[in-house]
């Protein structure tokens, strides 16, 4: 199963100074900042990037650059990585109809260069029960139009039919209709808010209906506890930003390891710093002057750095962090103070950054577990993405080995069986 990272402009300043917290002088964030795949090159950290139409600004510098150079050049994506385009149906979920027209989306994909382009869909949500059938039929009709236009124009990318539904039977029926129309690849959408058990049921029903020769992409899902199922079901690809975003969006699961996770240590900027990204913590509790806060902040950072270098002690670092922590106003996803300090202790004690060996952990050391500004938080997200991808590669290897151990006969047999599980047409 391939893994695509949805694009949310997750780039870092390669020359960021972690000691002085200064970004590169006069840098241009589009020209100079780098993506995860560039940080880890030559080790791949995903198979490609998913670009959503609704996440792409209509105007502005990014749009201009993408229009001028195309996606691949804009992302500086190596040849072995791929680009998938979709409309980002969550962006217009509350509108009665999708925000885009089929012909225009097809042209957009072809012009900006995608390897896979997904037809214009409309998510079916319980909030609009009266629109259920209309959204369902619209998604199917759009997919049929999309394929017809794609053929007429001879577009180079692989057309992907979007499938929406509300239960296993409706998903399977839509998938069957699209395969009957000629699709060899489908994208299953609208599952982000669905529980894991129902996702399993929906996907296995779709696979059983269309057979394993139809490639399936699962939109927005790379959930822990589900990845193994997806691989076993023969799902072609998935995408998810959660390994990246958990680095700063979760209260405690910020730094992922192959088994388990760690909480990042929050040392926010005591004063807002322009261009360094927002922290999840506002640092003015009103209990200390700005000058005092600045002193607590510096002491915490120095103690952590010294602990990272195996010079200072653990308790000293924790005390310094706790002293600063006491004056911070909490906001967003965060643990209660006692639990927070407990989990900080665990993070420091285990020194997971020393066991990882990825380009981020090797180059910035303990700073990868410090929750502070986008240059640390995103780098931790990069590390998480790589850790997730390495895990996925492990799953892929295990499945291949299991198939190989079935022997040549067994393998052929199972493929024949898959091919013959023909589509039940409505
Ligand atoms: Zn790492």
XYZ file of N, CA and C in Angstrom, residues 49 77 81 98 134 165 232 256 327 329 336 339 342 352 402:
45
model
N 2.559 12.943 -2.730
C 1.842 14.037 -2.070
C 0.425 14.120 -2.634
N 9.665 17.380 -6.084
C 9.396 15.976 -5.802
C 10.239 15.096 -6.720
N 8.518 9.618 -6.659
C 7.342 9.946 -5.858
C 6.233 10.472 -6.775
N -20.896 20.715 -5.056
C -19.440 20.902 -4.979
C -19.002 22.250 -5.526
N -29.132 12.795 -3.407
C -28.652 13.751 -4.408
C -27.121 13.781 -4.423
N -20.746 7.151 0.081
C -21.857 6.282 0.464
C -22.200 6.519 1.918
N -3.673 -5.836 4.216
C -4.187 -7.188 3.979
C -5.327 -7.220 2.966
N 6.339 10.097 17.724
C 6.015 8.683 17.527
C 7.267 7.837 17.422
N 3.911 29.449 34.906
C 3.441 30.794 34.543
C 2.732 30.843 33.202
N -0.298 30.162 30.463
C -1.735 29.934 30.326
C -1.921 28.798 29.336
N -3.412 17.902 32.107
C -3.307 18.602 33.394
C -1.840 18.619 33.839
N 0.117 15.405 35.192
C 0.315 14.390 34.147
C 1.291 14.877 33.094
N 4.748 14.525 34.471
C 5.056 13.093 34.487
C 5.488 12.610 33.096
N 14.317 9.153 23.515
C 13.994 8.439 22.264
C 14.710 9.002 21.038
N 4.263 -13.356 3.497
C 3.153 -14.284 3.735
C 2.640 -14.826 2.409
